[in-house]
Amino acid sequence: MKIVSSKSTRGRSGGSGSSSRSGGQKAAPERSRASAPKTSAPKKSAPKKAAPAKKGGKGGTVFLVAVLVILLACVTGFVLAGRSAASSGKIYPNVSAGGVDLGGLTVEEAAAKLEEAGGNPYAGRTVTVRFAGVPDELVVTAEEAGLVDTPLSAAERVYEYGRGEGFISDTINYLTCLLRGTEVDSYVTKDIDEAAVRAKVDAVARSINTELMQNSLVVEDTRVTIIKGASGILVDTDKVYGLVAEALASGTETVEYLPETSDPKEIDLDDIWEMVHRDPVNAEFDENFSVIPSEDGVVFDRERAETLLAEAKTGDKVYINLYRVEPEVTTEALEATLFRDLLAGKSTVMTNIAVRSKNVELAAAEIDGLVLMPGEVFSFNGAVGQRTREKGYGEAIAYVNGESVPQVGGGVCQMSSTIYYACLYADLDIVYRTCHLYISSYVPYGMDATVSWPSPDFKFRNSTEYPLKLHTWREGQTIFCEIWGTRTDYSYDHIDMQYAVKEWIDPKNDYKADDSMAPGSAPVLKTSGSKGMICDTYKVKYDADGNVISRTWVDNSIYSPHNNVYLCAYADLPLYLTPEQLKKIDYVTPEPTPTPETTPEPTPEVTPTPETSPEPTPTPETTPDPTPTPETTPEPTPETTPEPTPETTPETTPEP
């Protein structure tokens, strides 16, 4: 790069416009003119001195730009390297494990190469501990000690090397591996599984200890026999564990262990107690309510054993009886508690409508056998699903917006109501329930539960401590629901459900047009309605003697009445319906039938009668026939038409 000096810059400012080299040659004549004597020629202003060039000048700028370009290229390369490190899906370059180069390989490729190269150095390693004096041996493999891993897992750890520390750190690690090789110990990633190894050591030690102490102690199922004064030897499990750990690390295959013998000493009942004692273990349920079996405990009378040992002489045999202690909850008892009790069972009678009964039967089949864990919520729609023709459901009458309309799956409300009815007697928590629009006849007042898809739904919670099982089925025209579980609340003997009618709601009159009826004719009753009601339901708990323990409010139900339906002439609808009701049916006032005009008969001419007497005969007055007035039929007054007395009992047609 050429850097222009400040001297050459002044040369260009002399006005010659020449290059920096020629600027230096013109400097001398300029100085000689300055020393010449003055003349009378007009004075010319001396040229201004060029301002000194800034330090660095154009060359410095070029240098700075070049540096920035280089830095930008470095940063760009750094970023690209980081992205490559994060998204390549391959192990960093020049990374090896166990002397096997795995750089640039995928995890699967690295796993295959590790397996081909021999895999884990611990694989197949086994340590055998031999105990002097007894035939027992302890064999521990590296797999059992938790030191063997699969080539795939090892390759995954190699792949993770240098990753996961952040973008900058990952990029630096990537570049480091790129510049120099890196050895990763892919298998030595965790310590020995001490618990697993000690479990094996303890198991063998218990067996060997019994053999070593045969001359002083014999443990049987029902008793312990002690020969007082005999020597005893116990395996030191800590030492054996240490030998195994060292051998696995070093690759030693066989280890000899010589227990230390001791002189006869006083028998320690604490040691014997630790050897034979076992606390009873209750049977219990796992998270899926499968039974984990119970275990009997083992004990002996320590006070009695001390007395016998104190009284025994050297060489005498002392017998200590062992006793089995049954747990509070045995396997058999716990298994018997599952679905042991019928918490409630209810049934309702269906109609003879085949399609409706089939719909109820299909819903029962979907629910039958369903198990609810404690706290789990049952959803009728969740258990049965949407009622469709593909599932076999047919059309039956259902109420939609107060109207009876055919609907696929109509009638399944009887199944949900039967379950709700049983839940009330099983004392379960009701999560969501809606009563029907009209009174249902197949359950007592206030004990029904309507459903539709996708809502409303019927839900209840298993509020017991054990699982519940629902048993629902059809027999003939009867639908059944049984709730099986485990009763734990014996604060009451039985439950009875009661209802209290707060108000009866009388039906109103609905009017519909009948084109066959003449205007002004009296309305005709087509359908007689029934009353609705408002009622409360109560749960009453009794003791075994029939005494009331508690009476608890459960829910409030409001049922609409079925209105009376009258037929009348279309033109008479305004007499019975409000303007709002007329708008709903798009009522149009009919045009009146025009009355035909009646032409009056002409008045006949009267011929005068000749006078036959002094008195003239009066001319009779002739009045033209009046125009006949149409006969007006008085409008019927609805109030005067006797209405049928509504039934005082609810409808007998089951609610869909």
XYZ file of C-alpha atoms in Angstrom:
656
model
C 0.000 0.000 0.000
C 1.382 3.478 -0.983
C 1.295 6.081 1.807
C 1.532 9.760 0.667
C 3.702 11.979 2.905
C 2.791 15.485 4.029
C 5.739 16.908 1.985
C 4.427 15.580 -1.313
C 1.014 16.962 -0.421
C 2.476 20.485 -0.131
C 4.077 20.043 -3.540
C 0.677 19.458 -5.131
C -0.652 22.588 -3.395
C 1.916 24.801 -5.268
C -0.479 25.175 -8.176
C 1.409 23.164 -10.810
C -0.984 20.238 -10.665
C 1.991 17.896 -11.226
C 2.702 14.720 -9.336
C 4.442 14.639 -6.002
C 7.829 14.002 -7.612
C 7.676 17.116 -9.919
C 6.440 19.217 -6.998
C 9.835 18.777 -5.363
C 11.692 20.096 -8.473
C 9.688 23.369 -8.656
C 10.371 24.300 -5.030
C 13.783 25.947 -5.729
C 12.676 28.463 -8.446
C 9.884 29.527 -6.171
C 12.396 30.436 -3.471
C 14.647 32.418 -6.001
C 11.740 34.571 -7.095
C 11.096 35.452 -3.517
C 14.730 36.846 -3.166
C 14.769 39.003 -6.410
C 14.751 42.796 -6.102
C 11.434 44.577 -6.202
C 10.250 46.154 -9.512
C 7.557 48.593 -10.438
C 5.400 45.795 -11.720
C 2.109 45.567 -9.994
C 2.192 43.632 -6.773
C 0.747 40.162 -6.928
C -0.531 38.519 -3.864
C 1.619 35.699 -2.722
C 0.036 32.255 -3.038
C -1.450 30.901 0.172
C 0.421 28.145 1.910
C -1.248 24.814 1.583
C -2.757 23.579 4.814
C -0.836 20.672 6.268
C -2.399 17.316 5.372
C -4.120 15.404 8.157
C -2.055 12.716 9.728
C -2.559 9.469 7.941
C -4.533 10.951 5.106
C -6.157 8.722 2.523
C -3.747 5.912 3.147
C -4.803 5.648 6.794
C -8.428 5.351 5.751
C -7.652 2.538 3.344
C -5.738 0.696 6.011
C -8.636 1.008 8.490
C -11.121 -0.274 5.938
C -8.914 -3.253 5.209
C -8.674 -4.104 8.904
C -12.448 -3.872 9.267
C -12.964 -6.158 6.289
C -10.617 -8.710 7.777
C -12.396 -8.507 11.146
C -15.776 -8.851 9.471
C -14.572 -11.888 7.591
C -13.315 -13.403 10.844
C -16.602 -12.724 12.614
C -18.556 -14.132 9.686
C -16.422 -17.226 9.693
C -16.864 -17.500 13.450
C -20.649 -17.288 13.133
C -20.755 -19.758 10.260
C -18.591 -22.149 12.242
C -20.954 -21.831 15.210
C -23.985 -22.515 13.056
C -22.252 -25.456 11.469
C -21.365 -26.807 14.911
C -24.963 -26.509 16.079
C -26.757 -27.918 13.050
C -24.402 -30.359 11.390
C -25.681 -33.393 13.301
C -22.158 -34.765 13.299
C -19.420 -35.176 15.891
C -16.857 -32.368 15.947
C -13.803 -32.997 13.746
C -10.706 -34.739 15.156
C -12.652 -36.161 18.136
C -11.818 -39.743 19.087
C -12.886 -42.164 21.805
C -10.867 -45.123 22.968
C -8.415 -44.473 20.169
C -11.160 -44.584 17.535
C -11.447 -41.488 15.341
C -15.116 -40.451 15.272
C -14.770 -36.913 13.905
C -17.355 -35.896 11.303
C -19.522 -38.990 11.905
C -23.200 -39.104 12.854
C -24.189 -40.741 16.131
C -25.275 -43.916 14.333
C -22.062 -44.099 12.319
C -19.971 -43.524 15.451
C -21.881 -46.227 17.349
C -21.228 -48.745 14.592
C -17.521 -47.845 14.535
C -17.227 -48.143 18.324
C -18.912 -51.515 18.281
C -16.623 -52.687 15.502
C -13.592 -51.477 17.466
C -14.523 -53.451 20.557
C -16.887 -51.060 22.344
C -16.771 -50.472 26.059
C -13.560 -51.529 27.770
C -15.687 -52.751 30.683
C -17.877 -54.937 28.476
C -17.554 -58.574 29.442
C -15.472 -57.786 32.533
C -16.278 -60.039 35.482
C -14.932 -60.225 39.014
C -15.095 -63.454 41.019
C -14.545 -63.344 44.774
C -13.600 -66.663 46.375
C -14.040 -67.138 50.100
C -11.527 -69.341 51.855
C -13.093 -72.229 53.702
C -16.436 -72.316 51.904
C -17.481 -73.208 48.366
C -19.529 -70.071 47.867
C -18.360 -67.516 45.315
C -19.411 -63.978 44.557
C -19.581 -63.083 40.866
C -20.164 -59.471 39.830
C -20.215 -58.357 36.194
C -19.487 -54.865 34.935
C -23.032 -54.759 33.620
C -24.428 -55.415 37.111
C -22.131 -52.722 38.488
C -23.555 -50.193 36.047
C -20.261 -49.677 34.205
C -21.228 -51.002 30.794
C -22.975 -48.808 28.312
C -24.127 -49.445 24.754
C -22.072 -48.128 21.822
C -25.030 -45.960 20.855
C -25.150 -44.256 24.250
C -21.379 -43.814 24.179
C -21.593 -42.286 20.699
C -24.304 -39.913 21.885
C -22.035 -38.669 24.679
C -19.188 -38.174 22.195
C -21.559 -36.173 19.997
C -22.489 -33.969 22.985
C -18.810 -33.184 23.666
C -18.286 -29.423 23.328
C -21.991 -28.720 22.846
C -24.639 -27.237 25.083
C -22.549 -24.471 26.685
C -23.894 -21.623 24.598
C -23.314 -20.427 21.042
C -19.930 -18.803 21.659
C -18.543 -21.655 23.756
C -19.806 -24.253 21.271
C -18.136 -22.393 18.429
C -14.831 -22.100 20.295
C -14.954 -25.820 21.112
C -15.660 -26.607 17.481
C -12.676 -24.539 16.286
C -10.455 -26.090 18.967
C -11.348 -29.586 17.757
C -10.808 -28.456 14.183
C -7.235 -27.327 14.958
C -6.128 -30.209 17.147
C -7.273 -33.713 18.051
C -9.324 -34.386 21.169
C -9.705 -37.721 23.011
C -13.030 -38.315 24.795
C -13.529 -41.127 27.288
C -17.027 -42.050 26.192
C -17.582 -44.978 28.551
C -16.240 -43.818 31.899
C -19.148 -41.496 32.634
C -20.476 -42.601 36.003
C -19.435 -44.213 39.220
C -19.995 -47.818 40.121
C -23.563 -48.640 41.144
C -22.716 -49.149 44.818
C -26.245 -50.156 45.827
C -26.402 -52.922 43.215
C -22.962 -54.297 44.091
C -23.584 -54.166 47.842
C -26.865 -56.008 47.379
C -24.988 -58.908 45.775
C -22.261 -58.806 48.415
C -24.814 -58.814 51.242
C -26.758 -61.715 49.741
C -23.683 -63.925 49.465
C -22.416 -62.776 52.865
C -25.658 -63.856 54.562
C -25.345 -67.295 53.072
C -21.648 -67.617 53.918
C -22.115 -66.258 57.429
C -24.654 -68.959 58.102
C -22.212 -71.605 56.912
C -19.332 -70.168 58.905
C -21.455 -70.099 62.029
C -22.971 -73.585 61.661
C -21.034 -74.737 64.687
C -22.519 -71.937 66.805
C -25.727 -70.833 65.132
C -28.347 -72.566 62.978
C -31.211 -70.543 61.582
C -34.327 -72.459 60.557
C -37.815 -71.399 59.581
C -39.226 -71.758 63.059
C -36.254 -71.448 65.399
C -32.617 -70.465 65.937
C -30.237 -72.997 67.516
C -27.210 -71.609 69.356
C -24.273 -73.682 70.628
C -22.930 -71.586 73.441
C -19.191 -70.922 73.444
C -18.417 -71.947 69.831
C -16.314 -69.671 67.673
C -17.957 -67.589 65.004
C -16.837 -65.817 61.834
C -18.667 -63.143 59.886
C -17.816 -61.818 56.422
C -16.848 -58.147 56.402
C -19.107 -56.834 53.626
C -17.305 -53.487 53.433
C -13.994 -55.187 52.668
C -15.580 -57.454 50.068
C -17.220 -54.480 48.365
C -13.886 -52.674 48.228
C -12.218 -55.703 46.636
C -14.917 -55.901 43.963
C -14.703 -52.183 43.126
C -10.906 -52.290 42.817
C -10.994 -55.419 40.668
C -13.540 -53.943 38.266
C -11.442 -50.814 37.867
C -8.190 -52.682 37.296
C -9.567 -55.552 35.243
C -8.679 -58.220 37.798
C -10.837 -61.294 37.254
C -10.402 -63.278 40.488
C -10.041 -62.112 44.089
C -9.397 -64.259 47.182
C -10.985 -63.246 50.479
C -9.951 -64.811 53.770
C -12.332 -64.062 56.645
C -10.700 -63.418 59.994
C -11.482 -65.938 62.701
C -12.145 -64.840 66.247
C -11.868 -66.483 69.594
C -15.087 -67.637 71.265
C -16.971 -64.693 72.625
C -20.299 -63.997 74.136
C -23.083 -64.346 71.618
C -24.628 -60.988 70.745
C -28.410 -61.250 70.456
C -28.403 -57.945 68.578
C -26.472 -59.575 65.733
C -28.872 -62.514 65.675
C -31.823 -60.152 65.774
C -30.471 -58.237 62.783
C -29.991 -61.504 60.957
C -33.456 -62.987 61.412
C -35.724 -60.072 62.268
C -38.042 -58.762 59.581
C -40.857 -56.256 59.963
C -44.204 -57.193 58.434
C -45.010 -55.420 55.171
C -48.586 -54.579 54.310
C -49.966 -55.308 50.880
C -50.654 -52.138 48.948
C -51.786 -50.865 45.595
C -49.427 -49.415 43.029
C -50.378 -46.411 40.918
C -52.504 -48.679 38.691
C -54.166 -50.330 41.695
C -52.378 -53.622 41.110
C -51.675 -55.361 44.413
C -48.100 -55.384 45.748
C -48.012 -58.566 47.904
C -47.660 -58.436 51.669
C -44.768 -60.004 53.614
C -44.843 -61.664 57.022
C -42.580 -60.371 59.749
C -40.196 -62.537 61.818
C -39.395 -61.938 65.520
C -38.325 -63.811 68.648
C -38.729 -63.221 72.354
C -35.498 -61.419 73.237
C -36.087 -61.486 76.977
C -36.684 -65.226 76.892
C -33.588 -65.756 74.692
C -31.367 -63.823 77.131
C -32.604 -65.945 80.014
C -31.908 -69.195 78.146
C -28.397 -68.079 77.139
C -27.578 -66.988 80.688
C -28.640 -70.348 82.070
C -26.851 -72.411 79.380
C -23.373 -73.844 79.853
C -20.578 -73.972 77.278
C -21.500 -76.467 74.586
C -25.206 -76.429 75.445
C -27.737 -75.893 72.689
C -30.112 -73.019 73.115
C -33.298 -72.970 71.048
C -34.897 -69.621 70.278
C -38.327 -69.890 68.704
C -39.150 -67.637 65.762
C -42.637 -66.181 65.328
C -44.359 -65.045 62.178
C -46.061 -61.660 62.397
C -48.887 -61.195 59.923
C -49.197 -57.711 58.439
C -52.283 -55.654 59.079
C -53.185 -55.804 55.404
C -52.532 -59.107 53.669
C -52.499 -59.691 49.938
C -55.705 -61.667 50.087
C -57.469 -59.062 52.206
C -56.453 -56.201 49.946
C -57.495 -58.035 46.799
C -60.857 -58.733 48.395
C -61.446 -55.035 49.045
C -61.406 -54.103 45.348
C -65.000 -53.714 44.134
C -66.118 -55.554 47.234
C -69.262 -53.553 47.962
C -72.315 -52.685 45.907
C -72.502 -49.003 46.761
C -75.765 -48.494 44.861
C -77.907 -50.153 42.206
C -80.854 -48.601 40.357
C -83.038 -49.488 37.370
C -85.578 -47.677 35.198
C -88.212 -48.979 32.782
C -88.032 -47.992 29.122
C -90.860 -47.479 26.644
C -91.810 -49.958 23.942
C -90.263 -47.750 21.236
C -87.678 -50.112 19.753
C -85.285 -47.494 18.363
C -85.225 -45.506 21.596
C -84.605 -48.627 23.693
C -81.790 -49.683 21.366
C -80.128 -46.271 21.790
C -80.219 -46.649 25.571
C -78.809 -50.175 25.298
C -75.886 -49.000 23.129
C -74.991 -46.291 25.645
C -75.098 -48.845 28.475
C -72.721 -51.131 26.561
C -70.195 -48.288 26.156
C -70.164 -47.605 29.905
C -70.304 -51.156 31.264
C -67.088 -52.179 33.052
C -65.645 -48.658 33.204
C -63.269 -48.189 36.188
C -62.729 -44.832 37.904
C -59.690 -44.259 40.097
C -60.068 -42.207 43.305
C -60.590 -38.574 42.369
C -61.241 -39.354 38.703
C -64.258 -37.671 37.069
C -66.762 -39.602 34.957
C -68.138 -37.836 31.879
C -71.138 -39.364 30.120
C -70.237 -37.766 26.788
C -66.607 -38.715 27.288
C -67.495 -42.372 27.947
C -70.221 -42.798 25.316
C -68.978 -40.378 22.680
C -71.036 -38.787 19.969
C -74.146 -40.733 19.067
C -73.986 -41.437 15.311
C -75.634 -43.750 12.804
C -72.249 -45.403 12.213
C -72.293 -46.581 15.830
C -75.773 -48.033 15.419
C -77.829 -45.220 16.942
C -81.177 -44.431 15.359
C -83.592 -41.513 15.400
C -85.917 -41.174 18.364
C -87.885 -38.285 19.806
C -85.896 -35.680 21.741
C -86.761 -32.218 22.981
C -85.005 -29.351 21.181
C -85.988 -25.803 22.139
C -89.182 -27.115 23.683
C -90.189 -29.021 20.560
C -90.360 -32.786 20.101
C -88.079 -33.598 17.158
C -86.452 -36.798 15.878
C -82.777 -36.939 16.818
C -80.059 -39.573 16.329
C -79.420 -41.108 19.748
C -82.669 -39.825 21.232
C -83.468 -41.481 24.538
C -79.927 -41.905 25.928
C -80.885 -39.440 28.652
C -82.541 -42.382 30.387
C -79.121 -43.985 30.776
C -77.538 -40.809 32.183
C -80.513 -40.327 34.509
C -80.284 -43.917 35.775
C -76.568 -43.422 36.553
C -77.293 -40.113 38.313
C -80.056 -41.802 40.303
C -77.571 -44.478 41.454
C -74.838 -41.901 42.230
C -77.181 -40.120 44.657
C -77.610 -43.328 46.652
C -73.870 -44.143 46.416
C -73.118 -40.766 48.059
C -70.777 -39.665 45.266
C -69.857 -36.067 44.408
C -71.867 -34.685 41.491
C -69.745 -32.411 39.293
C -72.285 -31.334 36.653
C -75.962 -32.152 36.145
C -78.853 -30.507 34.305
C -82.499 -31.488 34.675
C -84.762 -32.080 31.670
C -86.977 -29.361 30.214
C -90.061 -31.365 31.173
C -90.789 -33.824 33.954
C -89.465 -37.339 33.309
C -91.594 -40.254 34.381
C -88.934 -42.951 34.743
C -87.235 -41.472 37.853
C -88.604 -39.545 40.848
C -88.882 -35.769 40.569
C -85.501 -34.011 40.579
C -83.471 -37.193 40.060
C -82.959 -37.057 36.295
C -79.958 -35.830 34.259
C -80.288 -34.758 30.656
C -77.458 -35.016 28.127
C -76.872 -34.031 24.522
C -73.882 -33.775 22.220
C -71.603 -31.955 22.887
C -73.455 -30.446 25.826
C -74.982 -30.567 28.310
C -72.971 -33.372 29.887
C -73.395 -35.360 33.090
C -70.330 -35.713 35.340
C -69.573 -37.158 38.774
C -66.366 -37.758 40.750
C -65.136 -40.913 42.447
C -65.000 -39.369 45.910
C -64.133 -42.672 47.624
C -60.715 -43.982 48.629
C -60.840 -46.943 46.240
C -61.544 -47.547 42.548
C -65.135 -47.704 41.326
C -66.540 -49.949 38.627
C -69.755 -49.213 36.710
C -71.944 -52.102 35.607
C -74.678 -51.028 33.160
C -76.858 -53.334 31.079
C -80.305 -53.942 29.600
C -82.751 -56.720 30.402
C -85.937 -56.622 28.382
C -87.359 -53.125 28.747
C -85.409 -52.356 31.928
C -82.059 -50.571 32.103
C -79.789 -51.209 35.100
C -76.866 -49.401 36.743
C -74.737 -50.788 39.566
C -71.815 -48.977 41.194
C -69.244 -51.272 42.817
C -66.462 -50.075 45.093
C -65.134 -50.308 48.623
C -67.168 -48.723 51.358
C -65.122 -47.060 54.084
C -67.688 -44.620 55.498
C -69.829 -46.393 58.074
C -71.086 -43.251 59.783
C -74.545 -44.073 58.418
C -76.475 -47.232 57.569
C -78.318 -46.277 54.389
C -79.451 -43.348 52.228
C -82.873 -42.307 51.002
C -83.537 -39.588 48.427
C -86.499 -37.263 48.864
C -87.995 -34.412 46.858
C -90.092 -31.432 47.918
C -92.346 -29.690 45.397
C -92.055 -25.960 45.925
C -94.465 -24.884 43.192
C -96.682 -26.355 40.482
C -96.646 -24.412 37.210
C -99.962 -24.407 35.308
C -99.842 -24.862 31.545
C -100.677 -22.033 29.191
C -102.712 -22.144 25.991
C -101.063 -22.321 22.595
C -103.112 -21.675 19.455
C -102.442 -23.029 15.998
C -104.240 -22.247 12.775
C -106.512 -24.816 11.144
C -107.463 -23.860 7.574
C -110.549 -26.039 7.750
C -112.096 -23.894 10.483
C -114.326 -20.960 9.644
C -113.542 -17.543 11.097
C -115.386 -16.929 14.312
C -115.784 -20.579 15.209
C -114.835 -21.634 18.714
C -111.282 -22.987 19.250
C -110.965 -26.756 19.492
C -108.667 -28.443 22.033
C -106.122 -30.597 20.190
C -103.656 -31.570 22.936
C -104.178 -31.371 26.655
C -101.121 -30.067 28.508
C -99.604 -30.967 31.867
C -98.175 -29.025 34.741
C -94.556 -28.141 35.322
C -92.940 -27.761 38.713
C -90.120 -26.427 40.831
C -88.744 -28.925 43.316
C -85.765 -29.505 45.611
C -84.072 -32.845 46.255
C -82.618 -33.935 49.590
C -80.280 -36.729 50.657
C -81.322 -38.298 53.966
C -78.947 -40.560 55.887
C -80.270 -43.034 58.477
C -78.729 -45.209 61.165
C -79.457 -48.914 61.458
C -82.541 -48.202 63.592
C -84.076 -45.915 60.999
C -83.266 -42.687 62.793
C -82.423 -39.668 60.645
C -78.779 -38.665 60.971
C -78.744 -35.863 58.401
C -80.892 -34.321 55.686
C -78.846 -32.488 53.036
C -80.095 -30.360 50.148
C -78.790 -31.715 46.835
C -80.194 -29.698 43.927
C -83.028 -27.596 42.555
C -84.943 -28.617 39.432
C -87.280 -26.471 37.324
C -89.552 -28.244 34.835
C -91.619 -26.356 32.262
C -95.298 -27.255 31.736
C -96.606 -28.808 28.540
C -99.038 -26.174 27.229
C -102.557 -26.907 25.993
C -102.802 -26.722 22.211
C -105.952 -25.299 20.590
C -106.888 -25.120 16.914
C -108.609 -22.068 15.497
C -109.240 -20.292 12.204
C -106.236 -18.497 10.756
C -108.095 -15.191 10.756
C -108.799 -15.579 14.468
C -105.168 -15.954 15.565
C -104.916 -12.244 16.557
C -107.653 -12.914 19.114
C -105.435 -15.339 21.012
C -101.815 -14.509 20.247
C -99.773 -11.473 21.194
C -98.176 -9.279 18.524
C -94.810 -10.823 19.331
C -96.223 -14.311 18.851
C -97.798 -13.289 15.568
C -94.456 -12.002 14.315
C -92.840 -15.337 15.056
C -95.295 -17.125 12.751
C -95.211 -14.358 10.094
C -98.926 -13.764 10.429
C -100.546 -11.831 7.550
C -104.002 -10.323 8.017
C -106.281 -11.881 5.374
C -108.131 -9.520 3.031
C -111.895 -9.335 3.848
C -114.282 -10.930 1.387
C -116.127 -8.079 -0.456
C -119.899 -7.850 0.237
C -121.967 -7.826 -3.039
C -123.959 -4.607 -3.613
C -127.774 -4.996 -3.555
C -129.694 -2.895 -6.150
C -132.986 -1.609 -4.665
C -136.124 -2.707 -6.479
C -137.741 0.133 -8.518
C -140.766 1.824 -6.985
C -143.878 0.974 -9.036
C -145.892 3.854 -10.461
C -149.176 4.471 -8.680
C -152.248 4.956 -10.892
C -154.605 7.436 -9.269
C -157.960 6.024 -8.275
C -160.964 7.941 -9.491
C -162.738 9.712 -6.773
C -165.788 7.793 -5.754
C -166.355 9.662 -2.589
C -165.718 13.025 -1.250
C -162.835 11.725 0.732
C -159.795 10.929 -1.370
C -158.254 7.555 -0.997
C -154.810 7.993 0.545
C -151.979 6.843 -1.597
C -150.106 4.024 0.162
C -146.469 4.878 0.952
C -144.112 2.659 -0.916
C -140.656 2.218 0.586
C -137.997 0.568 -1.506
C -136.612 -2.709 -0.149
C -133.633 -1.901 2.067
C -130.214 -3.280 1.217
C -129.879 -6.466 3.279
C -127.344 -6.191 6.073
C -125.023 -9.210 6.367
C -125.539 -11.108 9.544
C -122.639 -10.546 11.894
C -121.536 -13.518 13.949
C -120.181 -12.393 17.314
C -116.482 -13.224 17.893
C -115.964 -15.994 20.378
C -114.464 -14.942 23.654
C -111.684 -17.389 24.656
C -112.417 -16.960 28.313
C -115.941 -18.197 27.876
C -114.816 -21.339 26.083
C -114.336 -23.932 28.758
C -110.704 -25.119 28.765
C -109.864 -28.629 29.722
C -108.652 -29.019 33.253
C -104.887 -29.720 33.139
C -103.742 -33.011 34.543
C -102.422 -32.759 38.056
C -99.895 -35.506 37.447
C -96.813 -35.252 35.241
C -96.777 -36.559 31.735
C -96.583 -40.293 31.331
C -94.611 -40.173 28.097
C -90.937 -40.627 29.011
C -88.618 -37.698 28.423
C -86.218 -38.362 25.546
